[in-house]
Amino acid sequence: MKEIKIKDYLFEHGIRPVNKRVKIMNYLVSKRNHPTAEMIYLELVNEIAGLSKTTVYNTLNLFVQEEVVHALNIESNELRYDADISQHGHFKCKECGEVYDFSFNKDLIQDLRLKNFVLKDFQFSINGICSICHQH
Amino acid sequence: MKEIKIKDYLFEHGIRPVNKRVKIMNYLVSKRNHPTAEMIYLELVNEIAGLSKTTVYNTLNLFVQEEVVHALNIESNELRYDADISQHGHFKCKECGEVYDFSFNKDLIQDLRLKNFVLKDFQFSINGICSICHQH
DNA sequence: GTATCTGCAAAACATTTGCAATTCT
DNA sequence: AGAATTGCAAATGTTTTGCAGATAC
């Protein structure tokens, strides 16, 4: 997605597309690497003159609030961010730390205890060993 | 489960069943309320003379390491603990904050991207509105 | 008696907040 | 000009760590 498209996308979701926001969104959309705020800051601080961590946090919180980005609780000590807001789960490899997406069918949750519950946000994370690390 | 049973249970899992550990495990097993470390501390500090938060954390970390308790990433800013180590998910109500268990079948994951992956720990959390809050 | 456990205080760490300066339209 | 955004420094809140004293078996 081009930056001009991202500008439109943010604008359509009620987010003023100021430069730093566009750059951060562009990073999320093009890398698709489920980064932490720290990772985004470290990658962009050289590219964006005078970027601060506060702005990264402000921007990510705005994106989450306006629902163009999901915050992921994959690990307890850090929040990761994902611009893919379609329903999917995340697998994190204990060996290499890589995060992989996977799909699941929520219709297979059939528990009477959730009768008449309104299910809103799904967070499905699995950890283990990925196929690459498993070969060794 | 009686405290004597809990003593045996801890011992069988390689955990020396000292008094404070038995009390903390007993709390988790009898309440089944997915508490935070803070909640456990506040509930037990009156019952156990001179309990400290450090001991609560030490004990919970030991329980997680020895796999008699699961640490839950339901919310990003706090870890919750569950002595029910069977596979199940957690629903948290946005209104009342109550956490409910639900069962799921891991067959709902059908994704070729996880072929040859070793799936170890499952964390499935949903939030939304529970049936009680939804009536109002 | 020796290894383990405990608790205090301090440290670590990610994230949030207050507020003054800057920037955008 | 006026409102929104930014960034610094300080605050917050949870969890961890170092270490000396207490306790368990």
PDB file of C-alpha atoms (C1' of nucleotides) in Angstrom:
ATOM      1  CA  MET A   1       0.000   0.000   0.000  1.00  0.00           C
ATOM      2  CA  LYS A   2       1.337   3.411  -1.005  1.00  0.00           C
ATOM      3  CA  GLU A   3       1.608   6.196   1.546  1.00  0.00           C
ATOM      4  CA  ILE A   4      -1.069   8.164  -0.268  1.00  0.00           C
ATOM      5  CA  LYS A   5      -3.432   5.223   0.172  1.00  0.00           C
ATOM      6  CA  ILE A   6      -2.548   5.031   3.836  1.00  0.00           C
ATOM      7  CA  LYS A   7      -3.349   8.711   4.181  1.00  0.00           C
ATOM      8  CA  ASP A   8      -6.806   8.054   2.777  1.00  0.00           C
ATOM      9  CA  TYR A   9      -7.252   4.976   4.919  1.00  0.00           C
ATOM     10  CA  LEU A  10      -6.445   6.866   8.113  1.00  0.00           C
ATOM     11  CA  PHE A  11      -8.624   9.807   7.092  1.00  0.00           C
ATOM     12  CA  GLU A  12     -11.573   7.501   6.424  1.00  0.00           C
ATOM     13  CA  HIS A  13     -11.219   6.176   9.937  1.00  0.00           C
ATOM     14  CA  GLY A  14     -11.303   9.608  11.541  1.00  0.00           C
ATOM     15  CA  ILE A  15      -7.558   9.906  12.074  1.00  0.00           C
ATOM     16  CA  ARG A  16      -5.840  13.064  10.880  1.00  0.00           C
ATOM     17  CA  PRO A  17      -3.122  11.700   8.637  1.00  0.00           C
ATOM     18  CA  VAL A  18      -0.173  13.688   9.913  1.00  0.00           C
ATOM     19  CA  ASN A  19       3.218  12.642   8.688  1.00  0.00           C
ATOM     20  CA  LYS A  20       4.416  10.581  11.632  1.00  0.00           C
ATOM     21  CA  ARG A  21       1.168   8.663  11.791  1.00  0.00           C
ATOM     22  CA  VAL A  22       1.362   7.809   8.117  1.00  0.00           C
ATOM     23  CA  LYS A  23       4.940   6.612   8.535  1.00  0.00           C
ATOM     24  CA  ILE A  24       4.048   4.446  11.534  1.00  0.00           C
ATOM     25  CA  MET A  25       1.015   2.971   9.781  1.00  0.00           C
ATOM     26  CA  ASN A  26       3.082   2.372   6.691  1.00  0.00           C
ATOM     27  CA  TYR A  27       5.626   0.509   8.780  1.00  0.00           C
ATOM     28  CA  LEU A  28       2.936  -1.722  10.312  1.00  0.00           C
ATOM     29  CA  VAL A  29       1.263  -2.427   6.991  1.00  0.00           C
ATOM     30  CA  SER A  30       4.396  -3.122   5.000  1.00  0.00           C
ATOM     31  CA  LYS A  31       6.382  -5.103   7.579  1.00  0.00           C
ATOM     32  CA  ARG A  32       3.533  -7.123   9.087  1.00  0.00           C
ATOM     33  CA  ASN A  33       5.945  -8.212  11.794  1.00  0.00           C
ATOM     34  CA  HIS A  34       3.782  -7.670  14.885  1.00  0.00           C
ATOM     35  CA  PRO A  35       6.252  -5.219  16.403  1.00  0.00           C
ATOM     36  CA  THR A  36       6.373  -3.761  19.898  1.00  0.00           C
ATOM     37  CA  ALA A  37       6.321   0.021  20.387  1.00  0.00           C
ATOM     38  CA  GLU A  38      10.044  -0.197  21.094  1.00  0.00           C
ATOM     39  CA  MET A  39      10.715  -1.974  17.791  1.00  0.00           C
ATOM     40  CA  ILE A  40       8.784   0.638  15.836  1.00  0.00           C
ATOM     41  CA  TYR A  41      10.614   3.449  17.590  1.00  0.00           C
ATOM     42  CA  LEU A  42      14.047   1.958  16.964  1.00  0.00           C
ATOM     43  CA  GLU A  43      13.314   1.300  13.295  1.00  0.00           C
ATOM     44  CA  LEU A  44      11.839   4.707  12.538  1.00  0.00           C
ATOM     45  CA  VAL A  45      13.860   7.077  14.730  1.00  0.00           C
ATOM     46  CA  ASN A  46      16.532   7.357  12.051  1.00  0.00           C
ATOM     47  CA  GLU A  47      14.054   7.828   9.241  1.00  0.00           C
ATOM     48  CA  ILE A  48      11.825  10.342  11.002  1.00  0.00           C
ATOM     49  CA  ALA A  49      13.745  13.310  12.367  1.00  0.00           C
ATOM     50  CA  GLY A  50      13.126  13.814  16.079  1.00  0.00           C
ATOM     51  CA  LEU A  51      10.654  10.988  16.608  1.00  0.00           C
ATOM     52  CA  SER A  52       9.978  10.282  20.266  1.00  0.00           C
ATOM     53  CA  LYS A  53       8.751   7.186  21.994  1.00  0.00           C
ATOM     54  CA  THR A  54       5.827   9.157  23.391  1.00  0.00           C
ATOM     55  CA  THR A  55       4.617   9.833  19.868  1.00  0.00           C
ATOM     56  CA  VAL A  56       4.884   6.161  18.990  1.00  0.00           C
ATOM     57  CA  TYR A  57       2.776   5.315  22.025  1.00  0.00           C
ATOM     58  CA  ASN A  58       0.301   8.137  21.359  1.00  0.00           C
ATOM     59  CA  THR A  59      -0.089   7.054  17.763  1.00  0.00           C
ATOM     60  CA  LEU A  60      -0.500   3.366  18.517  1.00  0.00           C
ATOM     61  CA  ASN A  61      -3.083   4.092  21.204  1.00  0.00           C
ATOM     62  CA  LEU A  62      -4.993   6.256  18.758  1.00  0.00           C
ATOM     63  CA  PHE A  63      -4.861   3.517  16.115  1.00  0.00           C
ATOM     64  CA  VAL A  64      -6.150   0.941  18.588  1.00  0.00           C
ATOM     65  CA  GLN A  65      -8.907   3.261  19.765  1.00  0.00           C
ATOM     66  CA  GLU A  66     -10.020   3.988  16.205  1.00  0.00           C
ATOM     67  CA  GLU A  67      -9.779   0.260  15.495  1.00  0.00           C
ATOM     68  CA  VAL A  68      -7.366   0.338  12.591  1.00  0.00           C
ATOM     69  CA  VAL A  69      -4.809  -1.667  14.590  1.00  0.00           C
ATOM     70  CA  HIS A  70      -5.091  -4.490  17.108  1.00  0.00           C
ATOM     71  CA  ALA A  71      -2.994  -4.664  20.267  1.00  0.00           C
ATOM     72  CA  LEU A  72      -1.806  -8.212  20.907  1.00  0.00           C
ATOM     73  CA  ASN A  73      -1.199  -9.770  24.324  1.00  0.00           C
ATOM     74  CA  ILE A  74       1.024 -12.507  23.017  1.00  0.00           C
ATOM     75  CA  GLU A  75       3.524 -12.158  25.825  1.00  0.00           C
ATOM     76  CA  SER A  76       2.768 -10.660  29.214  1.00  0.00           C
ATOM     77  CA  ASN A  77       5.624  -8.190  29.358  1.00  0.00           C
ATOM     78  CA  GLU A  78       5.038  -6.434  26.057  1.00  0.00           C
ATOM     79  CA  LEU A  79       2.272  -5.323  23.758  1.00  0.00           C
ATOM     80  CA  ARG A  80       2.571  -5.990  20.046  1.00  0.00           C
ATOM     81  CA  TYR A  81       0.658  -4.281  17.264  1.00  0.00           C
ATOM     82  CA  ASP A  82      -0.964  -5.636  14.126  1.00  0.00           C
ATOM     83  CA  ALA A  83      -2.490  -3.651  11.261  1.00  0.00           C
ATOM     84  CA  ASP A  84      -4.237  -6.801  10.051  1.00  0.00           C
ATOM     85  CA  ILE A  85      -7.528  -6.476  11.893  1.00  0.00           C
ATOM     86  CA  SER A  86      -9.167  -9.533  10.371  1.00  0.00           C
ATOM     87  CA  GLN A  87      -9.830 -12.341  12.834  1.00  0.00           C
ATOM     88  CA  HIS A  88      -6.776 -14.559  13.234  1.00  0.00           C
ATOM     89  CA  GLY A  89      -4.528 -16.053  15.863  1.00  0.00           C
ATOM     90  CA  HIS A  90      -0.821 -15.742  16.572  1.00  0.00           C
ATOM     91  CA  PHE A  91       1.796 -18.401  17.085  1.00  0.00           C
ATOM     92  CA  LYS A  92       5.054 -17.394  18.759  1.00  0.00           C
ATOM     93  CA  CYS A  93       8.066 -19.686  18.502  1.00  0.00           C
ATOM     94  CA  LYS A  94       9.870 -20.151  21.830  1.00  0.00           C
ATOM     95  CA  GLU A  95      13.139 -20.725  19.974  1.00  0.00           C
ATOM     96  CA  CYS A  96      13.436 -17.991  17.378  1.00  0.00           C
ATOM     97  CA  GLY A  97      10.799 -15.585  18.673  1.00  0.00           C
ATOM     98  CA  GLU A  98       9.121 -15.290  15.279  1.00  0.00           C
ATOM     99  CA  VAL A  99       5.373 -14.609  15.276  1.00  0.00           C
ATOM    100  CA  TYR A 100       3.213 -16.398  12.690  1.00  0.00           C
ATOM    101  CA  ASP A 101      -0.434 -15.806  11.836  1.00  0.00           C
ATOM    102  CA  PHE A 102      -2.979 -18.582  11.712  1.00  0.00           C
ATOM    103  CA  SER A 103      -6.673 -18.717  11.038  1.00  0.00           C
ATOM    104  CA  PHE A 104      -9.325 -20.343  13.184  1.00  0.00           C
ATOM    105  CA  ASN A 105     -13.038 -20.864  13.035  1.00  0.00           C
ATOM    106  CA  LYS A 106     -14.835 -19.213  15.925  1.00  0.00           C
ATOM    107  CA  ASP A 107     -18.010 -21.078  15.150  1.00  0.00           C
ATOM    108  CA  LEU A 108     -16.385 -24.122  16.689  1.00  0.00           C
ATOM    109  CA  ILE A 109     -16.606 -22.551  20.118  1.00  0.00           C
ATOM    110  CA  GLN A 110     -19.680 -24.258  21.424  1.00  0.00           C
ATOM    111  CA  ASP A 111     -19.950 -23.784  25.122  1.00  0.00           C
ATOM    112  CA  LEU A 112     -23.289 -23.293  26.761  1.00  0.00           C
ATOM    113  CA  ARG A 113     -21.595 -21.143  29.377  1.00  0.00           C
ATOM    114  CA  LEU A 114     -21.294 -18.446  26.687  1.00  0.00           C
ATOM    115  CA  LYS A 115     -24.985 -18.537  25.798  1.00  0.00           C
ATOM    116  CA  ASN A 116     -26.297 -14.967  25.380  1.00  0.00           C
ATOM    117  CA  PHE A 117     -22.792 -13.520  25.704  1.00  0.00           C
ATOM    118  CA  VAL A 118     -21.684 -10.881  23.209  1.00  0.00           C
ATOM    119  CA  LEU A 119     -18.258 -11.918  21.953  1.00  0.00           C
ATOM    120  CA  LYS A 120     -16.279  -8.920  20.807  1.00  0.00           C
ATOM    121  CA  ASP A 121     -12.499  -9.235  20.631  1.00  0.00           C
ATOM    122  CA  PHE A 122     -10.690 -12.530  20.153  1.00  0.00           C
ATOM    123  CA  GLN A 123      -7.119 -13.076  21.249  1.00  0.00           C
ATOM    124  CA  PHE A 124      -5.857 -16.517  20.392  1.00  0.00           C
ATOM    125  CA  SER A 125      -2.159 -17.104  20.969  1.00  0.00           C
ATOM    126  CA  ILE A 126      -0.208 -20.310  20.896  1.00  0.00           C
ATOM    127  CA  ASN A 127       3.410 -20.807  21.621  1.00  0.00           C
ATOM    128  CA  GLY A 128       5.648 -23.749  20.843  1.00  0.00           C
ATOM    129  CA  ILE A 129       8.264 -24.583  18.244  1.00  0.00           C
ATOM    130  CA  CYS A 130       7.952 -23.529  14.608  1.00  0.00           C
ATOM    131  CA  SER A 131       8.656 -25.961  11.770  1.00  0.00           C
ATOM    132  CA  ILE A 132      12.018 -24.397  10.953  1.00  0.00           C
ATOM    133  CA  CYS A 133      13.348 -24.635  14.516  1.00  0.00           C
ATOM    134  CA  HIS A 134      11.818 -28.092  14.901  1.00  0.00           C
ATOM    135  CA  GLN A 135      14.058 -29.560  12.195  1.00  0.00           C
ATOM    136  CA  HIS A 136      17.150 -28.939  14.306  1.00  0.00           C
TER     137      HIS A 136
ATOM    138  CA  MET B   1      -9.682 -30.161  47.906  1.00  0.00           C
ATOM    139  CA  LYS B   2      -8.387 -30.357  51.471  1.00  0.00           C
ATOM    140  CA  GLU B   3      -5.082 -28.765  52.402  1.00  0.00           C
ATOM    141  CA  ILE B   4      -3.583 -32.174  53.043  1.00  0.00           C
ATOM    142  CA  LYS B   5      -4.439 -33.149  49.463  1.00  0.00           C
ATOM    143  CA  ILE B   6      -2.875 -29.932  48.207  1.00  0.00           C
ATOM    144  CA  LYS B   7       0.279 -30.756  50.138  1.00  0.00           C
ATOM    145  CA  ASP B   8       0.480 -34.094  48.352  1.00  0.00           C
ATOM    146  CA  TYR B   9      -0.318 -32.502  45.008  1.00  0.00           C
ATOM    147  CA  LEU B  10       2.475 -29.955  45.332  1.00  0.00           C
ATOM    148  CA  PHE B  11       4.913 -32.584  46.574  1.00  0.00           C
ATOM    149  CA  GLU B  12       4.136 -34.853  43.612  1.00  0.00           C
ATOM    150  CA  HIS B  13       5.017 -31.983  41.319  1.00  0.00           C
ATOM    151  CA  GLY B  14       8.400 -31.364  42.900  1.00  0.00           C
ATOM    152  CA  ILE B  15       7.319 -28.395  45.013  1.00  0.00           C
ATOM    153  CA  ARG B  16       8.188 -28.419  48.708  1.00  0.00           C
ATOM    154  CA  PRO B  17       4.807 -27.882  50.324  1.00  0.00           C
ATOM    155  CA  VAL B  18       5.718 -25.175  52.787  1.00  0.00           C
ATOM    156  CA  ASN B  19       2.873 -23.487  54.551  1.00  0.00           C
ATOM    157  CA  LYS B  20       2.549 -20.327  52.489  1.00  0.00           C
ATOM    158  CA  ARG B  21       2.627 -22.252  49.250  1.00  0.00           C
ATOM    159  CA  VAL B  22      -0.127 -24.559  50.440  1.00  0.00           C
ATOM    160  CA  LYS B  23      -2.244 -21.585  51.452  1.00  0.00           C
ATOM    161  CA  ILE B  24      -1.727 -19.848  48.105  1.00  0.00           C
ATOM    162  CA  MET B  25      -2.480 -23.006  46.144  1.00  0.00           C
ATOM    163  CA  ASN B  26      -5.516 -23.616  48.310  1.00  0.00           C
ATOM    164  CA  TYR B  27      -6.741 -20.119  47.520  1.00  0.00           C
ATOM    165  CA  LEU B  28      -6.336 -20.674  43.776  1.00  0.00           C
ATOM    166  CA  VAL B  29      -8.008 -24.070  43.841  1.00  0.00           C
ATOM    167  CA  SER B  30     -10.933 -23.137  46.036  1.00  0.00           C
ATOM    168  CA  LYS B  31     -11.719 -19.691  44.638  1.00  0.00           C
ATOM    169  CA  ARG B  32     -11.120 -20.407  40.924  1.00  0.00           C
ATOM    170  CA  ASN B  33     -11.398 -16.671  40.332  1.00  0.00           C
ATOM    171  CA  HIS B  34      -8.354 -16.123  38.087  1.00  0.00           C
ATOM    172  CA  PRO B  35      -6.783 -13.644  40.516  1.00  0.00           C
ATOM    173  CA  THR B  36      -3.858 -11.309  40.014  1.00  0.00           C
ATOM    174  CA  ALA B  37      -0.866 -11.500  42.364  1.00  0.00           C
ATOM    175  CA  GLU B  38      -2.182  -8.349  43.999  1.00  0.00           C
ATOM    176  CA  MET B  39      -5.585  -9.930  44.661  1.00  0.00           C
ATOM    177  CA  ILE B  40      -4.002 -12.997  46.231  1.00  0.00           C
ATOM    178  CA  TYR B  41      -1.791 -10.846  48.411  1.00  0.00           C
ATOM    179  CA  LEU B  42      -4.650  -8.663  49.629  1.00  0.00           C
ATOM    180  CA  GLU B  43      -6.861 -11.644  50.406  1.00  0.00           C
ATOM    181  CA  LEU B  44      -4.252 -13.656  52.244  1.00  0.00           C
ATOM    182  CA  VAL B  45      -2.185 -11.031  54.044  1.00  0.00           C
ATOM    183  CA  ASN B  46      -4.630 -11.030  56.961  1.00  0.00           C
ATOM    184  CA  GLU B  47      -4.828 -14.790  57.151  1.00  0.00           C
ATOM    185  CA  ILE B  48      -1.101 -15.469  56.831  1.00  0.00           C
ATOM    186  CA  ALA B  49       0.945 -13.516  59.347  1.00  0.00           C
ATOM    187  CA  GLY B  50       3.674 -11.464  57.690  1.00  0.00           C
ATOM    188  CA  LEU B  51       3.011 -12.480  54.115  1.00  0.00           C
ATOM    189  CA  SER B  52       4.843 -10.340  51.593  1.00  0.00           C
ATOM    190  CA  LYS B  53       4.126  -9.608  47.975  1.00  0.00           C
ATOM    191  CA  THR B  54       7.544 -10.954  47.048  1.00  0.00           C
ATOM    192  CA  THR B  55       6.546 -14.346  48.414  1.00  0.00           C
ATOM    193  CA  VAL B  56       3.334 -14.292  46.431  1.00  0.00           C
ATOM    194  CA  TYR B  57       5.309 -13.577  43.259  1.00  0.00           C
ATOM    195  CA  ASN B  58       7.992 -16.147  44.090  1.00  0.00           C
ATOM    196  CA  THR B  59       5.373 -18.781  44.748  1.00  0.00           C
ATOM    197  CA  LEU B  60       3.331 -18.059  41.633  1.00  0.00           C
ATOM    198  CA  ASN B  61       6.449 -18.117  39.467  1.00  0.00           C
ATOM    199  CA  LEU B  62       7.414 -21.459  40.962  1.00  0.00           C
ATOM    200  CA  PHE B  63       3.919 -22.847  40.343  1.00  0.00           C
ATOM    201  CA  VAL B  64       4.014 -21.699  36.714  1.00  0.00           C
ATOM    202  CA  GLN B  65       7.494 -23.135  36.213  1.00  0.00           C
ATOM    203  CA  GLU B  66       6.470 -26.495  37.681  1.00  0.00           C
ATOM    204  CA  GLU B  67       3.318 -26.343  35.582  1.00  0.00           C
ATOM    205  CA  VAL B  68       0.718 -26.655  38.313  1.00  0.00           C
ATOM    206  CA  VAL B  69      -0.649 -23.195  37.487  1.00  0.00           C
ATOM    207  CA  HIS B  70      -1.144 -21.294  34.239  1.00  0.00           C
ATOM    208  CA  ALA B  71      -0.366 -17.588  33.894  1.00  0.00           C
ATOM    209  CA  LEU B  72      -3.038 -15.846  31.840  1.00  0.00           C
ATOM    210  CA  ASN B  73      -2.481 -12.851  29.553  1.00  0.00           C
ATOM    211  CA  ILE B  74      -6.112 -11.817  29.564  1.00  0.00           C
ATOM    212  CA  GLU B  75      -5.317  -8.146  29.964  1.00  0.00           C
ATOM    213  CA  SER B  76      -2.031  -6.537  29.037  1.00  0.00           C
ATOM    214  CA  ASN B  77      -1.385  -4.718  32.280  1.00  0.00           C
ATOM    215  CA  GLU B  78      -1.732  -7.650  34.657  1.00  0.00           C
ATOM    216  CA  LEU B  79      -1.066 -11.346  34.872  1.00  0.00           C
ATOM    217  CA  ARG B  80      -3.760 -13.612  36.248  1.00  0.00           C
ATOM    218  CA  TYR B  81      -3.320 -17.114  37.598  1.00  0.00           C
ATOM    219  CA  ASP B  82      -5.353 -20.275  37.150  1.00  0.00           C
ATOM    220  CA  ALA B  83      -4.921 -23.599  38.936  1.00  0.00           C
ATOM    221  CA  ASP B  84      -7.099 -25.283  36.314  1.00  0.00           C
ATOM    222  CA  ILE B  85      -4.461 -26.390  33.850  1.00  0.00           C
ATOM    223  CA  SER B  86      -6.813 -28.225  31.504  1.00  0.00           C
ATOM    224  CA  GLN B  87      -7.162 -26.634  28.074  1.00  0.00           C
ATOM    225  CA  HIS B  88      -9.805 -23.910  28.133  1.00  0.00           C
ATOM    226  CA  GLY B  89     -10.340 -20.287  27.183  1.00  0.00           C
ATOM    227  CA  HIS B  90     -11.279 -17.201  29.162  1.00  0.00           C
ATOM    228  CA  PHE B  91     -13.970 -14.653  28.563  1.00  0.00           C
ATOM    229  CA  LYS B  92     -13.695 -11.295  30.316  1.00  0.00           C
ATOM    230  CA  CYS B  93     -16.706  -9.033  30.543  1.00  0.00           C
ATOM    231  CA  LYS B  94     -15.938  -5.403  29.715  1.00  0.00           C
ATOM    232  CA  GLU B  95     -18.740  -4.263  32.016  1.00  0.00           C
ATOM    233  CA  CYS B  96     -18.390  -6.188  35.244  1.00  0.00           C
ATOM    234  CA  GLY B  97     -14.846  -7.479  34.827  1.00  0.00           C
ATOM    235  CA  GLU B  98     -15.840 -11.055  35.643  1.00  0.00           C
ATOM    236  CA  VAL B  99     -13.782 -13.824  34.004  1.00  0.00           C
ATOM    237  CA  TYR B 100     -15.603 -16.911  32.756  1.00  0.00           C
ATOM    238  CA  ASP B 101     -14.132 -20.174  31.495  1.00  0.00           C
ATOM    239  CA  PHE B 102     -15.138 -21.727  28.226  1.00  0.00           C
ATOM    240  CA  SER B 103     -14.089 -24.865  26.440  1.00  0.00           C
ATOM    241  CA  PHE B 104     -12.861 -25.082  22.900  1.00  0.00           C
ATOM    242  CA  ASN B 105     -11.689 -27.812  20.634  1.00  0.00           C
ATOM    243  CA  LYS B 106      -8.327 -27.319  19.063  1.00  0.00           C
ATOM    244  CA  ASP B 107      -9.684 -28.689  15.823  1.00  0.00           C
ATOM    245  CA  LEU B 108     -10.945 -25.185  15.222  1.00  0.00           C
ATOM    246  CA  ILE B 109      -7.397 -24.418  14.151  1.00  0.00           C
ATOM    247  CA  GLN B 110      -7.108 -25.567  10.583  1.00  0.00           C
ATOM    248  CA  ASP B 111      -4.260 -23.758   9.007  1.00  0.00           C
ATOM    249  CA  LEU B 112      -1.609 -25.253   6.784  1.00  0.00           C
ATOM    250  CA  ARG B 113       0.784 -22.537   7.919  1.00  0.00           C
ATOM    251  CA  LEU B 114       1.090 -24.444  11.203  1.00  0.00           C
ATOM    252  CA  LYS B 115       2.026 -27.716   9.511  1.00  0.00           C
ATOM    253  CA  ASN B 116       4.918 -29.350  11.392  1.00  0.00           C
ATOM    254  CA  PHE B 117       4.677 -26.795  14.199  1.00  0.00           C
ATOM    255  CA  VAL B 118       4.727 -28.052  17.783  1.00  0.00           C
ATOM    256  CA  LEU B 119       1.847 -26.362  19.561  1.00  0.00           C
ATOM    257  CA  LYS B 120       2.506 -26.128  23.270  1.00  0.00           C
ATOM    258  CA  ASP B 121       0.581 -23.506  25.257  1.00  0.00           C
ATOM    259  CA  PHE B 122      -2.799 -22.174  24.212  1.00  0.00           C
ATOM    260  CA  GLN B 123      -4.099 -18.796  25.351  1.00  0.00           C
ATOM    261  CA  PHE B 124      -7.554 -18.071  24.069  1.00  0.00           C
ATOM    262  CA  SER B 125      -9.220 -14.958  25.465  1.00  0.00           C
ATOM    263  CA  ILE B 126     -12.368 -13.245  24.379  1.00  0.00           C
ATOM    264  CA  ASN B 127     -13.830 -10.088  25.733  1.00  0.00           C
ATOM    265  CA  GLY B 128     -17.273  -8.654  25.317  1.00  0.00           C
ATOM    266  CA  ILE B 129     -20.445  -8.463  27.412  1.00  0.00           C
ATOM    267  CA  CYS B 130     -21.602 -11.318  29.602  1.00  0.00           C
ATOM    268  CA  SER B 131     -25.219 -12.460  29.623  1.00  0.00           C
ATOM    269  CA  ILE B 132     -25.959 -10.812  32.961  1.00  0.00           C
ATOM    270  CA  CYS B 133     -24.692  -7.376  31.916  1.00  0.00           C
ATOM    271  CA  HIS B 134     -26.297  -7.777  28.515  1.00  0.00           C
ATOM    272  CA  GLN B 135     -29.801  -7.842  29.997  1.00  0.00           C
ATOM    273  CA  HIS B 136     -29.410  -4.257  31.194  1.00  0.00           C
TER     274      HIS B 136
ATOM    275  C1'  DG C   1      23.405 -28.030  60.041  1.00  0.00           C
ATOM    276  C1'  DT C   2      22.681 -26.823  55.629  1.00  0.00           C
ATOM    277  C1'  DA C   3      19.866 -25.743  51.942  1.00  0.00           C
ATOM    278  C1'  DT C   4      15.782 -23.367  51.125  1.00  0.00           C
ATOM    279  C1'  DC C   5      12.565 -19.773  51.805  1.00  0.00           C
ATOM    280  C1'  DT C   6      11.202 -15.069  53.023  1.00  0.00           C
ATOM    281  C1'  DG C   7      10.796 -10.032  52.971  1.00  0.00           C
ATOM    282  C1'  DC C   8      12.534  -5.555  52.578  1.00  0.00           C
ATOM    283  C1'  DA C   9      14.137  -2.055  49.706  1.00  0.00           C
ATOM    284  C1'  DA C  10      15.746  -0.953  45.412  1.00  0.00           C
ATOM    285  C1'  DA C  11      15.814  -1.823  40.506  1.00  0.00           C
ATOM    286  C1'  DA C  12      13.919  -2.754  36.156  1.00  0.00           C
ATOM    287  C1'  DC C  13      10.763  -2.166  32.535  1.00  0.00           C
ATOM    288  C1'  DA C  14       6.904  -0.863  29.690  1.00  0.00           C
ATOM    289  C1'  DT C  15       3.560   2.466  29.465  1.00  0.00           C
ATOM    290  C1'  DT C  16       1.132   6.854  30.812  1.00  0.00           C
ATOM    291  C1'  DT C  17       0.694  11.625  32.097  1.00  0.00           C
ATOM    292  C1'  DG C  18       1.376  16.786  32.679  1.00  0.00           C
ATOM    293  C1'  DC C  19       2.543  20.437  30.398  1.00  0.00           C
ATOM    294  C1'  DA C  20       5.033  23.735  27.556  1.00  0.00           C
ATOM    295  C1'  DA C  21       6.602  24.228  22.910  1.00  0.00           C
ATOM    296  C1'  DT C  22       5.708  23.310  18.216  1.00  0.00           C
ATOM    297  C1'  DT C  23       3.220  22.382  14.127  1.00  0.00           C
ATOM    298  C1'  DC C  24      -0.707  21.871  11.173  1.00  0.00           C
ATOM    299  C1'  DT C  25      -4.643  23.616   8.427  1.00  0.00           C
TER     300       DT C  25
ATOM    301  C1'  DA D   1      -5.293  32.167  15.065  1.00  0.00           C
ATOM    302  C1'  DG D   2      -6.817  28.136  17.096  1.00  0.00           C
ATOM    303  C1'  DA D   3      -6.783  23.380  17.660  1.00  0.00           C
ATOM    304  C1'  DA D   4      -4.193  19.331  17.454  1.00  0.00           C
ATOM    305  C1'  DT D   5       0.236  17.117  17.945  1.00  0.00           C
ATOM    306  C1'  DT D   6       4.697  16.444  19.878  1.00  0.00           C
ATOM    307  C1'  DG D   7       8.452  15.497  23.239  1.00  0.00           C
ATOM    308  C1'  DC D   8      10.659  15.850  27.476  1.00  0.00           C
ATOM    309  C1'  DA D   9      10.837  14.496  32.126  1.00  0.00           C
ATOM    310  C1'  DA D  10       8.508  12.649  35.782  1.00  0.00           C
ATOM    311  C1'  DA D  11       5.096   9.429  37.439  1.00  0.00           C
ATOM    312  C1'  DT D  12       2.857   4.950  37.503  1.00  0.00           C
ATOM    313  C1'  DG D  13       2.198   0.150  38.173  1.00  0.00           C
ATOM    314  C1'  DT D  14       3.650  -4.459  37.881  1.00  0.00           C
ATOM    315  C1'  DT D  15       7.139  -7.668  38.346  1.00  0.00           C
ATOM    316  C1'  DT D  16      12.060  -8.853  39.391  1.00  0.00           C
ATOM    317  C1'  DT D  17      16.357  -8.854  41.929  1.00  0.00           C
ATOM    318  C1'  DG D  18      20.029  -8.701  45.660  1.00  0.00           C
ATOM    319  C1'  DC D  19      20.863  -9.948  49.856  1.00  0.00           C
ATOM    320  C1'  DA D  20      20.642 -10.652  54.909  1.00  0.00           C
ATOM    321  C1'  DG D  21      17.991 -12.973  58.254  1.00  0.00           C
ATOM    322  C1'  DA D  22      14.635 -16.613  59.320  1.00  0.00           C
ATOM    323  C1'  DT D  23      12.881 -21.217  58.749  1.00  0.00           C
ATOM    324  C1'  DA D  24      12.323 -26.064  57.397  1.00  0.00           C
ATOM    325  C1'  DC D  25      13.602 -30.838  57.361  1.00  0.00           C
TER     326       DC D  25
END
